[in-house]
CSV table of C-alpha atoms and ligand atoms in Angstrom, one decimal:
chain,number,residue,atom,x,y,z
A,1,UNK,CA,-198.7,59.0,-15.9
A,2,UNK,CA,-197.3,62.0,-12.9
A,3,UNK,CA,-194.6,61.1,-11.6
A,4,UNK,CA,-195.8,60.5,-8.5
A,5,UNK,CA,-197.5,58.1,-10.1
A,6,UNK,CA,-193.7,56.8,-12.5
A,7,UNK,CA,-191.9,56.9,-9.1
A,8,UNK,CA,-194.0,55.1,-7.3
A,9,UNK,CA,-194.3,51.9,-10.5
A,10,UNK,CA,-190.0,52.3,-10.1
A,11,UNK,CA,-189.9,51.7,-6.3
A,12,UNK,CA,-191.4,48.6,-6.4
A,13,UNK,CA,-188.7,47.3,-8.4
A,14,UNK,CA,-185.7,49.2,-6.0
A,15,UNK,CA,-184.9,46.9,-2.6
A,16,UNK,CA,-183.6,48.8,0.2
A,17,UNK,CA,-180.4,47.9,-0.6
A,18,UNK,CA,-180.4,49.9,-3.6
A,19,UNK,CA,-180.2,54.3,-3.6
A,20,UNK,CA,-182.4,55.6,-6.8
A,21,UNK,CA,-181.2,58.4,-8.1
A,22,UNK,CA,-183.8,60.4,-9.8
A,23,UNK,CA,-182.1,61.9,-12.7
A,24,UNK,CA,-183.4,65.3,-13.1
A,25,UNK,CA,-181.3,67.5,-15.8
A,26,UNK,CA,-183.0,70.4,-17.9
A,27,UNK,CA,-186.3,69.6,-15.8
A,28,UNK,CA,-187.6,72.4,-14.1
A,29,UNK,CA,-187.8,72.4,-10.2
A,30,UNK,CA,-192.1,72.2,-10.0
A,31,UNK,CA,-191.0,68.7,-10.9
A,32,UNK,CA,-188.2,68.2,-8.6
A,33,UNK,CA,-190.7,69.5,-6.1
A,34,UNK,CA,-193.0,66.9,-6.9
A,35,UNK,CA,-190.4,64.1,-6.8
A,36,UNK,CA,-189.4,65.5,-3.6
A,37,UNK,CA,-192.8,65.3,-2.0
A,38,UNK,CA,-192.7,61.8,-2.6
A,39,UNK,CA,-190.1,61.0,-0.3
A,40,UNK,CA,-187.0,61.4,-3.3
A,41,UNK,CA,-184.1,62.9,-1.8
A,42,UNK,CA,-181.1,62.8,-3.8
A,43,UNK,CA,-181.3,64.3,-7.5
A,44,UNK,CA,-178.6,64.0,-10.6
A,45,UNK,CA,-177.6,66.9,-12.5
A,46,UNK,CA,-175.1,66.8,-15.6
A,47,UNK,CA,-174.7,69.9,-16.1
A,48,UNK,CA,-172.4,72.5,-13.4
A,49,UNK,CA,-174.3,75.7,-13.8
A,50,UNK,CA,-177.8,74.0,-13.7
A,51,UNK,CA,-177.6,72.0,-11.5
A,52,UNK,CA,-175.8,75.2,-8.7
A,53,UNK,CA,-179.5,77.5,-10.2
A,54,UNK,CA,-181.6,74.3,-8.6
A,55,UNK,CA,-179.3,74.2,-5.6
A,56,UNK,CA,-180.1,77.5,-4.5
A,57,UNK,CA,-183.6,77.1,-5.1
A,58,UNK,CA,-184.7,73.8,-3.7
A,59,UNK,CA,-185.2,72.7,-0.1
A,60,UNK,CA,-181.6,71.8,1.0
A,61,UNK,CA,-182.0,68.5,3.4
A,62,UNK,CA,-181.3,67.4,-0.4
A,63,UNK,CA,-178.1,65.1,-1.9
A,64,UNK,CA,-177.3,66.7,-5.0
A,65,UNK,CA,-175.5,64.2,-7.0
A,66,UNK,CA,-173.1,64.7,-10.4
A,67,UNK,CA,-173.2,62.5,-13.2
A,68,UNK,CA,-172.0,64.4,-16.5
A,69,UNK,CA,-169.0,65.0,-17.7
A,70,UNK,CA,-166.9,67.8,-15.5
A,71,UNK,CA,-165.1,69.9,-16.7
A,72,UNK,CA,-162.0,71.0,-14.3
A,73,UNK,CA,-162.8,74.7,-14.3
A,74,UNK,CA,-165.7,73.9,-13.0
A,75,UNK,CA,-165.3,71.7,-10.0
A,76,UNK,CA,-164.8,74.4,-7.6
A,77,UNK,CA,-169.0,75.6,-8.5
A,78,UNK,CA,-169.6,72.0,-7.3
A,79,UNK,CA,-167.8,71.3,-4.6
A,80,UNK,CA,-168.8,73.2,-1.3
A,81,UNK,CA,-172.0,71.2,-2.1
A,82,UNK,CA,-172.4,68.4,-4.3
A,83,UNK,CA,-172.3,65.3,-2.3
A,84,UNK,CA,-171.1,62.4,-4.8
A,85,UNK,CA,-169.2,63.0,-8.3
A,86,UNK,CA,-170.3,59.8,-9.9
A,87,UNK,CA,-168.5,60.5,-13.8
A,88,UNK,CA,-164.5,61.4,-11.7
A,89,UNK,CA,-162.9,59.8,-15.9
A,90,UNK,CA,-159.4,60.8,-15.2
A,91,UNK,CA,-156.4,61.1,-13.0
A,92,UNK,CA,-155.9,64.7,-13.8
A,93,UNK,CA,-160.1,65.4,-12.5
A,94,UNK,CA,-159.1,63.5,-9.3
A,95,UNK,CA,-156.8,65.6,-8.7
A,96,UNK,CA,-157.8,69.1,-9.7
A,97,UNK,CA,-161.0,68.3,-7.6
A,98,UNK,CA,-158.7,67.0,-4.6
A,99,UNK,CA,-157.2,70.5,-5.2
A,100,UNK,CA,-160.5,72.3,-5.0
A,101,UNK,CA,-161.5,70.0,-1.7
A,102,UNK,CA,-158.6,71.0,-0.2
A,103,UNK,CA,-159.9,75.0,-0.6
A,104,UNK,CA,-162.9,74.3,0.6
A,105,UNK,CA,-161.6,72.0,3.6
A,106,UNK,CA,-164.0,69.5,2.0
A,107,UNK,CA,-164.0,65.5,1.4
A,108,UNK,CA,-165.7,65.1,-1.7
A,109,UNK,CA,-167.2,61.2,-2.5
A,110,UNK,CA,-166.2,60.6,-5.8
A,111,UNK,CA,-166.7,57.4,-8.2
A,112,UNK,CA,-164.4,56.4,-11.3
A,113,UNK,CA,-165.9,55.6,-14.2
A,114,UNK,CA,-164.7,52.6,-16.3
A,115,UNK,CA,-165.7,52.7,-19.9
A,116,UNK,CA,-167.8,49.7,-20.3
A,117,UNK,CA,-169.6,50.2,-23.7
A,118,UNK,CA,-169.1,50.0,-27.2
A,119,UNK,CA,-169.1,53.7,-28.2
A,120,UNK,CA,-165.7,55.3,-28.0
A,121,UNK,CA,-167.4,58.4,-26.8
A,122,UNK,CA,-168.4,57.2,-24.2
A,123,UNK,CA,-166.5,58.5,-21.4
A,124,UNK,CA,-163.9,57.3,-18.5
A,125,UNK,CA,-161.1,54.9,-17.3
A,126,UNK,CA,-160.2,50.9,-19.1
A,127,UNK,CA,-160.1,48.4,-17.0
A,128,UNK,CA,-156.3,47.8,-17.2
A,129,UNK,CA,-155.7,51.9,-16.8
A,130,UNK,CA,-157.9,51.8,-13.2
A,131,UNK,CA,-155.6,49.1,-11.7
A,132,UNK,CA,-152.5,50.6,-12.6
A,133,UNK,CA,-153.3,53.6,-11.5
A,134,UNK,CA,-154.8,52.4,-8.3
A,135,UNK,CA,-152.0,50.1,-8.0
A,136,UNK,CA,-149.4,52.6,-8.3
A,137,UNK,CA,-150.9,54.0,-5.0
A,138,UNK,CA,-150.8,57.8,-5.6
A,139,UNK,CA,-154.3,58.3,-5.0
A,140,UNK,CA,-153.9,57.8,-1.2
A,141,UNK,CA,-152.2,61.1,-1.2
A,142,UNK,CA,-155.4,62.7,-2.7
A,143,UNK,CA,-156.8,63.4,1.5
A,144,UNK,CA,-159.3,64.9,0.7
A,145,UNK,CA,-161.2,62.8,-1.8
A,146,UNK,CA,-162.5,59.5,-1.0
A,147,UNK,CA,-163.4,56.9,-3.2
A,148,UNK,CA,-166.3,55.7,-2.9
A,149,UNK,CA,-166.6,53.4,-6.1
A,150,UNK,CA,-167.5,52.9,-9.4
A,151,UNK,CA,-169.4,54.1,-12.1
A,152,UNK,CA,-170.4,53.1,-15.8
A,153,UNK,CA,-173.1,53.5,-18.6
A,154,UNK,CA,-173.2,50.6,-20.6
A,155,UNK,CA,-173.7,50.9,-24.0
A,156,UNK,CA,-176.5,51.7,-26.0
A,157,UNK,CA,-178.2,49.1,-27.6
A,158,UNK,CA,-181.6,46.1,-27.1
A,159,UNK,CA,-179.3,43.6,-26.5
A,160,UNK,CA,-180.9,42.5,-23.1
A,161,UNK,CA,-178.2,40.0,-23.7
A,162,UNK,CA,-175.1,42.6,-23.7
A,163,UNK,CA,-175.6,45.2,-21.3
A,164,UNK,CA,-176.0,42.4,-18.9
A,165,UNK,CA,-172.6,41.3,-19.3
A,166,UNK,CA,-171.2,44.9,-19.4
A,167,UNK,CA,-172.9,45.3,-16.4
A,168,UNK,CA,-171.8,42.2,-14.9
A,169,UNK,CA,-168.2,42.7,-16.3
A,170,UNK,CA,-167.7,46.2,-14.1
A,171,UNK,CA,-169.7,43.8,-10.3
A,172,UNK,CA,-166.2,41.7,-11.3
A,173,UNK,CA,-163.9,44.4,-11.7
A,174,UNK,CA,-166.0,46.4,-8.4
A,175,UNK,CA,-165.6,43.3,-6.2
A,176,UNK,CA,-161.3,42.7,-7.8
A,177,UNK,CA,-160.9,46.4,-6.8
A,178,UNK,CA,-162.3,46.7,-3.7
A,179,UNK,CA,-160.5,43.7,-3.0
A,180,UNK,CA,-157.1,44.8,-3.5
A,181,UNK,CA,-156.4,48.2,-2.7
A,182,UNK,CA,-160.2,48.7,-0.4
A,183,UNK,CA,-160.2,46.0,1.8
A,184,UNK,CA,-160.0,48.1,5.4
A,185,UNK,CA,-162.1,50.4,4.0
A,186,UNK,CA,-165.6,50.7,4.9
A,187,UNK,CA,-167.0,53.9,2.3
A,188,UNK,CA,-165.6,51.8,-0.8
A,189,UNK,CA,-169.3,50.5,-1.3
A,190,UNK,CA,-171.2,52.0,-4.1
A,191,UNK,CA,-171.4,50.7,-8.0
A,192,UNK,CA,-173.2,53.5,-9.9
A,193,UNK,CA,-175.0,51.8,-12.9
A,194,UNK,CA,-178.1,51.7,-14.8
A,195,UNK,CA,-180.4,54.1,-16.5
A,196,UNK,CA,-184.4,54.3,-17.4
A,197,UNK,CA,-184.1,51.2,-19.7
A,198,UNK,CA,-181.5,49.3,-17.8
A,199,UNK,CA,-182.1,49.9,-14.0
A,200,UNK,CA,-183.4,46.0,-13.0
A,201,UNK,CA,-180.7,44.7,-15.0
A,202,UNK,CA,-177.8,46.7,-13.5
A,203,UNK,CA,-179.6,45.8,-9.8
A,204,UNK,CA,-179.6,41.7,-10.7
A,205,UNK,CA,-175.8,42.6,-11.4
A,206,UNK,CA,-175.2,44.2,-8.4
A,207,UNK,CA,-175.8,48.0,-8.7
A,208,UNK,CA,-176.3,49.3,-5.7
A,209,UNK,CA,-176.8,53.3,-6.8
A,210,UNK,CA,-179.2,53.3,-10.0
A,211,UNK,CA,-179.5,57.1,-12.1
A,212,UNK,CA,-183.0,57.2,-14.0
A,213,UNK,CA,-184.2,60.2,-15.6
A,214,UNK,CA,-187.0,60.1,-18.3
A,215,UNK,CA,-189.3,57.2,-16.6
A,216,UNK,CA,-189.7,59.7,-14.2
A,217,UNK,CA,-189.8,63.0,-15.2
A,218,UNK,CA,-190.2,62.1,-18.9
A,219,UNK,CA,-188.5,63.2,-22.1
A,220,UNK,CA,-187.4,66.6,-22.8
B,301,PLP,C1,-178.6,61.9,-18.2
B,301,PLP,C2,-178.2,60.5,-17.2
B,301,PLP,C3,-179.1,59.6,-16.6
B,301,PLP,C4,-180.5,59.1,-16.8
B,301,PLP,O1,-181.0,58.3,-18.0
B,301,PLP,P1,-182.7,58.5,-18.4
B,301,PLP,O2,-182.4,57.2,-20.0
B,301,PLP,O3,-183.3,59.4,-18.7
B,301,PLP,O4,-182.7,57.6,-17.2
B,301,PLP,C5,-178.6,58.7,-15.7
B,301,PLP,N1,-177.1,58.6,-15.8
B,301,PLP,C6,-176.0,59.5,-16.7
B,301,PLP,C7,-174.8,59.8,-16.8
B,301,PLP,C8,-176.3,60.6,-17.3
B,301,PLP,O5,-176.3,61.0,-18.1
């Protein structure tokens, strides 16, 4: 199947209130161009250098999302152009992004990553860490950060029930955080969950941004 056919298939499962992030990491420029010509405009990358190279060479109306684990010393390379950083997994990282954003006179859109999986290797705030951090309120001083929502990755498992439970837990947390801290804001709207194997489950649980790689571009 071609990239264009894959996109057509996937699109049939994505309602209009959910946005598709085409995860193009490790895939060549030609593949991105094919998806672009099929109408896609949001692309996700997980390595800073690769993202910067692709940004330089590819059409300027692409919305680039950073979906990986971001190191503080590399923030400055992506702040000038990135449209959303999905995986902000620590207070320190959020504060460093704010510093770079001030230098660039930019507002940077971020999602806070929540650790919903059973694997220890995955990153993110625990539910209690997140609620504690938000209730202290220091995030409001980060004037160049816009917290647009939450992001999470389910456990790598064949157990659909387990995955569904994790997504529905994240949706519950999202609603709670929205009500408690962002009730008057109109930008805390995004819930990034779901990948190739589980995006339909994620949409059923309230995802607004699905990050789909291999089902579009194949394995790399
Ligand atoms: C690679 C990656 C994806 C895409 O995964 P697929 O299974 O290829 O769809 C989604 N989210 C993150 C954070 C990733 O690193």
